[in-house]
XYZ file of C-alpha atoms in Angstrom:
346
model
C -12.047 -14.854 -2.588
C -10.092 -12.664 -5.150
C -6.946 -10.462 -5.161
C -7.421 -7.393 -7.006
C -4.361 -5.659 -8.510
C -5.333 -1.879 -9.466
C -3.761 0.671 -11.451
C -4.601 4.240 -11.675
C -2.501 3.600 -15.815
C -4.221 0.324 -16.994
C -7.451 -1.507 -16.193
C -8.009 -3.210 -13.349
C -6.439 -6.543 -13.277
C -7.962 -9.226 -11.300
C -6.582 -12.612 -9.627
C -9.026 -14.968 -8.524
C -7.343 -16.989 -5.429
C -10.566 -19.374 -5.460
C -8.764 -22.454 -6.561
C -5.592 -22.200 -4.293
C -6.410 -25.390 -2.801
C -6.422 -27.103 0.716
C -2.580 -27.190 2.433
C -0.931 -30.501 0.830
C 2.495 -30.134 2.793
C 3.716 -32.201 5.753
C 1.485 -32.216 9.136
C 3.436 -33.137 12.103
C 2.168 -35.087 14.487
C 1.063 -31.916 16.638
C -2.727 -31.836 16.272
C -4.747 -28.840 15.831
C -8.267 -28.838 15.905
C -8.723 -25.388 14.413
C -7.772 -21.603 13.501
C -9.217 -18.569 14.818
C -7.570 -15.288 13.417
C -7.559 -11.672 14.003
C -5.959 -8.930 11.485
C -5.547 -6.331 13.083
C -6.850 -3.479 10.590
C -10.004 -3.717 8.320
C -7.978 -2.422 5.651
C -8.410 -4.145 2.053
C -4.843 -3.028 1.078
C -2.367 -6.019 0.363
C 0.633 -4.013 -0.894
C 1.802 -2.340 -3.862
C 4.211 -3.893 -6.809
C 5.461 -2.442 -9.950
C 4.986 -3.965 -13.335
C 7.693 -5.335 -15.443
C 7.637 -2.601 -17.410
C 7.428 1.353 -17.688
C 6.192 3.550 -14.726
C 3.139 1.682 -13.714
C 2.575 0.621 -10.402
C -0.560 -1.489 -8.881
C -2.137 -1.706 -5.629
C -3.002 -4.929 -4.742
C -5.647 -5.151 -2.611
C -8.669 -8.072 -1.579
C -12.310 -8.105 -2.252
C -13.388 -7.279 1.705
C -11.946 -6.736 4.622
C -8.608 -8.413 5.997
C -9.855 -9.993 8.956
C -12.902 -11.700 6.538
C -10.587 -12.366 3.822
C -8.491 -14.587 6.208
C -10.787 -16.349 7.808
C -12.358 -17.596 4.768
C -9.026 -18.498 3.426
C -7.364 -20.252 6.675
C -11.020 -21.948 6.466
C -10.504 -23.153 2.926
C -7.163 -23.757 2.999
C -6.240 -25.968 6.492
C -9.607 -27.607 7.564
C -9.445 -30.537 6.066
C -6.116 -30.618 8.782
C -7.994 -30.154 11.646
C -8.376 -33.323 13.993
C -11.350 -33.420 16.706
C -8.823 -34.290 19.576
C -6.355 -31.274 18.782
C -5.437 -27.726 20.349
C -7.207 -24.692 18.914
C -5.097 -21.935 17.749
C -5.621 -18.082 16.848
C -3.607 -16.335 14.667
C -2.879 -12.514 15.746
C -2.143 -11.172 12.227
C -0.352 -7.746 12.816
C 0.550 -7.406 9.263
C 1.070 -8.820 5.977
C 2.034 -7.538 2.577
C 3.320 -7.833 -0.498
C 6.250 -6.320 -2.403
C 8.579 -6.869 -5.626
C 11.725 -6.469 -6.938
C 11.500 -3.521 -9.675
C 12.038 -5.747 -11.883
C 8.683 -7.923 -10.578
C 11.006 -11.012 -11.095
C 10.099 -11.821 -7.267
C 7.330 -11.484 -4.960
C 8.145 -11.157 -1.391
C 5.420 -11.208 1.476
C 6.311 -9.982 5.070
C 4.098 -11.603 7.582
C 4.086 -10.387 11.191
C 1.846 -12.640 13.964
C 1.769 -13.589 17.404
C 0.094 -17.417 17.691
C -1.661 -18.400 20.706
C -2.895 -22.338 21.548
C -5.844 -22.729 23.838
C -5.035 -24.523 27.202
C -7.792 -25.586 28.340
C -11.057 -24.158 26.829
C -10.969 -20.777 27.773
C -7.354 -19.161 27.543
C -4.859 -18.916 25.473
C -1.159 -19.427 25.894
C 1.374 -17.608 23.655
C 3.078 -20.026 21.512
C 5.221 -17.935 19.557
C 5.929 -14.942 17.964
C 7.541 -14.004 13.884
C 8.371 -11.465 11.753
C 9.399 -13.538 8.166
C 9.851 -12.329 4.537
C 8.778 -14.908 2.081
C 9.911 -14.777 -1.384
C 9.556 -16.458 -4.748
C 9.816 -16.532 -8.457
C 7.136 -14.071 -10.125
C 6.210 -15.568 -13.336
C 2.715 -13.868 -13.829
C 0.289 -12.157 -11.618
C -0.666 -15.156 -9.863
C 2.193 -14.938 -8.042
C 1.028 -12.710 -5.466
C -1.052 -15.236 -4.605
C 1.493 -17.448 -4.306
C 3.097 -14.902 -1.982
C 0.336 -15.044 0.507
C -0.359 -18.714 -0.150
C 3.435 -19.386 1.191
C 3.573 -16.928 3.938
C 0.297 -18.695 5.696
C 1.955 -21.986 4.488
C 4.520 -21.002 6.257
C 2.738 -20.067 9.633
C 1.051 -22.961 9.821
C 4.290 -25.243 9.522
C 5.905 -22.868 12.554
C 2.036 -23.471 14.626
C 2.492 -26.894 14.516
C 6.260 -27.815 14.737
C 5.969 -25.268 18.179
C 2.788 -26.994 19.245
C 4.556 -30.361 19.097
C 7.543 -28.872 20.412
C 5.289 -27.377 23.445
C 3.204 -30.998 24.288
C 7.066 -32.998 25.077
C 7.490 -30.072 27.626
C 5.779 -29.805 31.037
C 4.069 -26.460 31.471
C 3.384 -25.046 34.950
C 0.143 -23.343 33.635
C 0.084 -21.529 37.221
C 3.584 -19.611 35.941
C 2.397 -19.296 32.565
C 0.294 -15.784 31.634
C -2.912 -16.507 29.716
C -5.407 -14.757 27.829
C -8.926 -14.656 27.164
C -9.773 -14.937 23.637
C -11.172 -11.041 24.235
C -7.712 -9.763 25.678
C -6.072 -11.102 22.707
C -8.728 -9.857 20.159
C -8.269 -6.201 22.094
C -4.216 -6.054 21.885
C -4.194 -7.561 18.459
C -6.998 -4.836 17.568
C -5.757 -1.933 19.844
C -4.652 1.188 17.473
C -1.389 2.557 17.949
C -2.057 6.131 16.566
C 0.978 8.282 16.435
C 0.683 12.210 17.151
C 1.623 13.381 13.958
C -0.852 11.551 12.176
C -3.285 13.178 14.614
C -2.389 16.870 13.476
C -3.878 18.616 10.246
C -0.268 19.431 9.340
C 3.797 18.289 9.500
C 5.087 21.456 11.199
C 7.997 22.776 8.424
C 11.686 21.955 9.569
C 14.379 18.789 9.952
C 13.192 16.183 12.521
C 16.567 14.815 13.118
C 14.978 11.255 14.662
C 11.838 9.252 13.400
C 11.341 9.880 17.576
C 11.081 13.763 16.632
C 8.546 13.178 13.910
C 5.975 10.933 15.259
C 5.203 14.035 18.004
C 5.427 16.582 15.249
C 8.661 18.316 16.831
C 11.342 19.456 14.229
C 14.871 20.554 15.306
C 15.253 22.934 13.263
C 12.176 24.723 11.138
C 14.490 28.511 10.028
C 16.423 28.734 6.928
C 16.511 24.678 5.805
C 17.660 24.273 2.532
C 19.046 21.754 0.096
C 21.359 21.121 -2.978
C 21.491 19.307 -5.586
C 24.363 16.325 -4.588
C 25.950 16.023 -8.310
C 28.222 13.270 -7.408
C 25.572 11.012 -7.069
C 21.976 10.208 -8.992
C 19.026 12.687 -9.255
C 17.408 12.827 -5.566
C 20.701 12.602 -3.524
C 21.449 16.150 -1.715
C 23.170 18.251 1.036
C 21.260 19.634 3.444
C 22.129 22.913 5.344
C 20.893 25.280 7.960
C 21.491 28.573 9.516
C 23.429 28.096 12.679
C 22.444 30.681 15.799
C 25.910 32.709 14.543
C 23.939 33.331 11.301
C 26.897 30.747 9.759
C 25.623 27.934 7.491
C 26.000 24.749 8.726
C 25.854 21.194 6.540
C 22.203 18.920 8.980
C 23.690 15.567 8.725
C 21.987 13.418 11.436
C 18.045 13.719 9.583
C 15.341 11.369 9.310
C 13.125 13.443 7.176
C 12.274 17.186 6.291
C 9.177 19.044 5.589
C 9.320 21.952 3.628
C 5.498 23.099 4.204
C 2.196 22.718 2.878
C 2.691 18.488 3.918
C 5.946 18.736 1.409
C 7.160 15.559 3.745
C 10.610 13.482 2.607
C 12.198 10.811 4.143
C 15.988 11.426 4.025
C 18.122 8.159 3.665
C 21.606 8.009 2.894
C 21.430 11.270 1.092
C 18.208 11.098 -0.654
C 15.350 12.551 -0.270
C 12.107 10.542 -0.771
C 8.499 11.574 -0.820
C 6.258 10.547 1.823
C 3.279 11.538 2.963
C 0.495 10.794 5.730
C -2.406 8.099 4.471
C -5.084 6.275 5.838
C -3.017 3.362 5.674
C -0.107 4.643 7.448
C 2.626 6.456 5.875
C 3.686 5.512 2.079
C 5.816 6.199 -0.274
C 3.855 9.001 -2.650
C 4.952 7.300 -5.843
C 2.862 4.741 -4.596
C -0.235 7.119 -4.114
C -2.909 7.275 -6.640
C -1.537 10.323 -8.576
C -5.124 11.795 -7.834
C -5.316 11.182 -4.441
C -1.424 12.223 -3.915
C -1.065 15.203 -1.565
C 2.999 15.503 -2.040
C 3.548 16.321 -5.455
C 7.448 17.123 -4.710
C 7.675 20.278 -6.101
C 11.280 21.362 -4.226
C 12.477 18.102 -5.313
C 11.507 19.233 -9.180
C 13.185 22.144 -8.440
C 16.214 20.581 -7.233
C 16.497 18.922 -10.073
C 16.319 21.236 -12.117
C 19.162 22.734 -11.142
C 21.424 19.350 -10.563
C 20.083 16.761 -12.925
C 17.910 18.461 -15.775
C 17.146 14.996 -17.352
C 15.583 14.026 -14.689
C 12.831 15.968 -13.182
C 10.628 13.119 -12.074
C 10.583 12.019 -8.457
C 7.742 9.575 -8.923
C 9.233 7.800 -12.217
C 10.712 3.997 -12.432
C 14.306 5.021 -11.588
C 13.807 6.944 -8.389
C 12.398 3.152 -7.067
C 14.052 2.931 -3.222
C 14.310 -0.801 -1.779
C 14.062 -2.343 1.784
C 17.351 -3.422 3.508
C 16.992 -6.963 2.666
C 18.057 -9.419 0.498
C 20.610 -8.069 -2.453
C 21.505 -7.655 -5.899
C 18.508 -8.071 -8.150
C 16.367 -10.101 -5.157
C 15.658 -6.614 -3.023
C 11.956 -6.058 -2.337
C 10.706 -2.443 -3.475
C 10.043 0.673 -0.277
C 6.411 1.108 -0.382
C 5.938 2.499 3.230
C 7.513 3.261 6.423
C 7.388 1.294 9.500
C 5.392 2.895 11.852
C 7.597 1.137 14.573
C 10.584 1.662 13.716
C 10.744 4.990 11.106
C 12.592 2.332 8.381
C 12.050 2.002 4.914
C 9.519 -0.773 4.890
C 6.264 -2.760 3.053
């Protein structure tokens, strides 16, 4: 199978994961006799990374659909681990992706799953549950690879240290909720589909919680402005509105704003990033296609006009936002929002 890295600025850049090789690390003695997996999503979409240098930024994405792509590669990579006499286990992939620094000195790769072992030929048990970042040294575009290679690495090292962990203990299997390999494939498959990604537009005003936004219900949509905050970079402002006394009043308690026409930013510690609504979720728009991009940030240019002329690009290398994780030069790059939890995110 092959990871594609695209770029709407250079040629398409290919990375052939073909010759990543079968899992040479440790097996403990837990035996597992195979892996089923579900993705949930059909999505080909890995993640998004900037290059070393200048303004480009790639999507990175696979050849077919998730929930193909891993099966082949959990095939390739861990069968010649399987033992006759072992548990079977499914994977529940709820999501996986890849980020950088800005820099692209490091990869990181955020896997979330939910692992179930089969009992006794028909249902499944929940083993465990994660939510890891994985990171790495980038020396070339292969790294990516590397970054999915060590996340599933990784999951398979936590499937069979808990398996082994769960065969010294005595289970009461009569206490112990189980699942048919159908209810898992339906919850792991279910679509969570928020309102606002439902409606043909964000309705104009300040949504003072993420809560607010995903129904579409701004606190405030009269009189919302912003200015420029000059004590800080371009992007950073002060946002007012008119109170019911006709007084202006400084909003500080915002998740994001929409100034019309799908005009959508995510406000976070003072600055005001563009978002918008995808297929995919909810991104970042400087890591939209600039074809395909439907916020083109015009307030924001006109913001800066007036507080940083120098500066007028919202979608340019130094307006790069990062995930709260990790620090100094090891921070992965924002390239989406949660859609649980309303935080910066990949």
């Amino acid at each position: 199978m092959k990871l594609y890295a695209q770029s709407a600025i250079s040629p398409e850049r290919r990375v052939n994961i073909d010759g990543v090789g079968i899992y040479t690390g440790a097996v403990i003695s837990a035996k597992v006799a195979g892996i089923k997996t579900i993705m949930a999503g059909n999505d080909t979409v890995i993640g998004y990374a900037p290059t070393q240098h200048g303004n480009e930024t790639c999507k990175l994405t696979v050849e077919c659909s998730h929930d193909k792509w891993l099966e082949t590669f959990v095939g390739n990579r861990f069968g010649g681990t399987y033992a006759a006499q072992g548990k079977q286990l499914l994977w529940a992939i709820k999501h996986i992706s890849i980020t950088s620094d800005l820099s692209a000195q490091y990869f990181f790769t955020r896997l979330q799953a939910t692992v179930y072992v089969n009992g006794d030929g028909t249902a499944y048990q929940q083993l465990f549950t994660t939510d890891t970042v994985f990171t790495g040294v980038m020396n070339s575009d292969s790294n990516y690879v590397a970054g999915l290679v060590n996340a599933m690495d990784g999951l398979y090292q936590q499937s069979v240290t808990q398996l082994a962990k769960a065969e010294r203990l005595t289970i009461n299997a009569a206490r112990q909720k189980v699942f048919t390999a159908s209810d898992v494939i339906n919850t792991a498959s279910a679509e969570v589909v928020l309102p606002v990604m439902k409606d043909a537009n964000v309705n104009e005003g300040i949504f003072t919680s993420y809560d607010a936004f995903t129904v579409n219900k701004p606190e405030s949509s009269m009189g919302v402005w912003a200015v420029p905050d000059t004590t800080k970079g371009a992007g950073y402002v002060k946002v007012y509105t008119m109170g019911a006394d006709s007084s202006v009043q400084q909003v500080t308690k915002i998740w994001g704003i929409c100034l019309g026409d799908n005009e959508l930013y995510k406000y976070d510690d003072g600055k005001l990033i563009s978002i918008e609504r995808d297929e995919e979720g909810i991104i970042l728009s400087r890591y939209q296609e600039p074809k395909k991009r439907k916020n083109q940030a015009f307030y924001w240019r006109r913001l800066a006009a007036n507080g940083w002329p120098n500066d007028t690009n919202p979608f340019c290398r130094e307006q790069t936002v990062f995930v709260k994780h990790g620090q100094g030069d090891q921070r992965p790059v924002a390239t989406r929002i949660d859609m649980a939890t309303g935080e910066l995110s990949f």
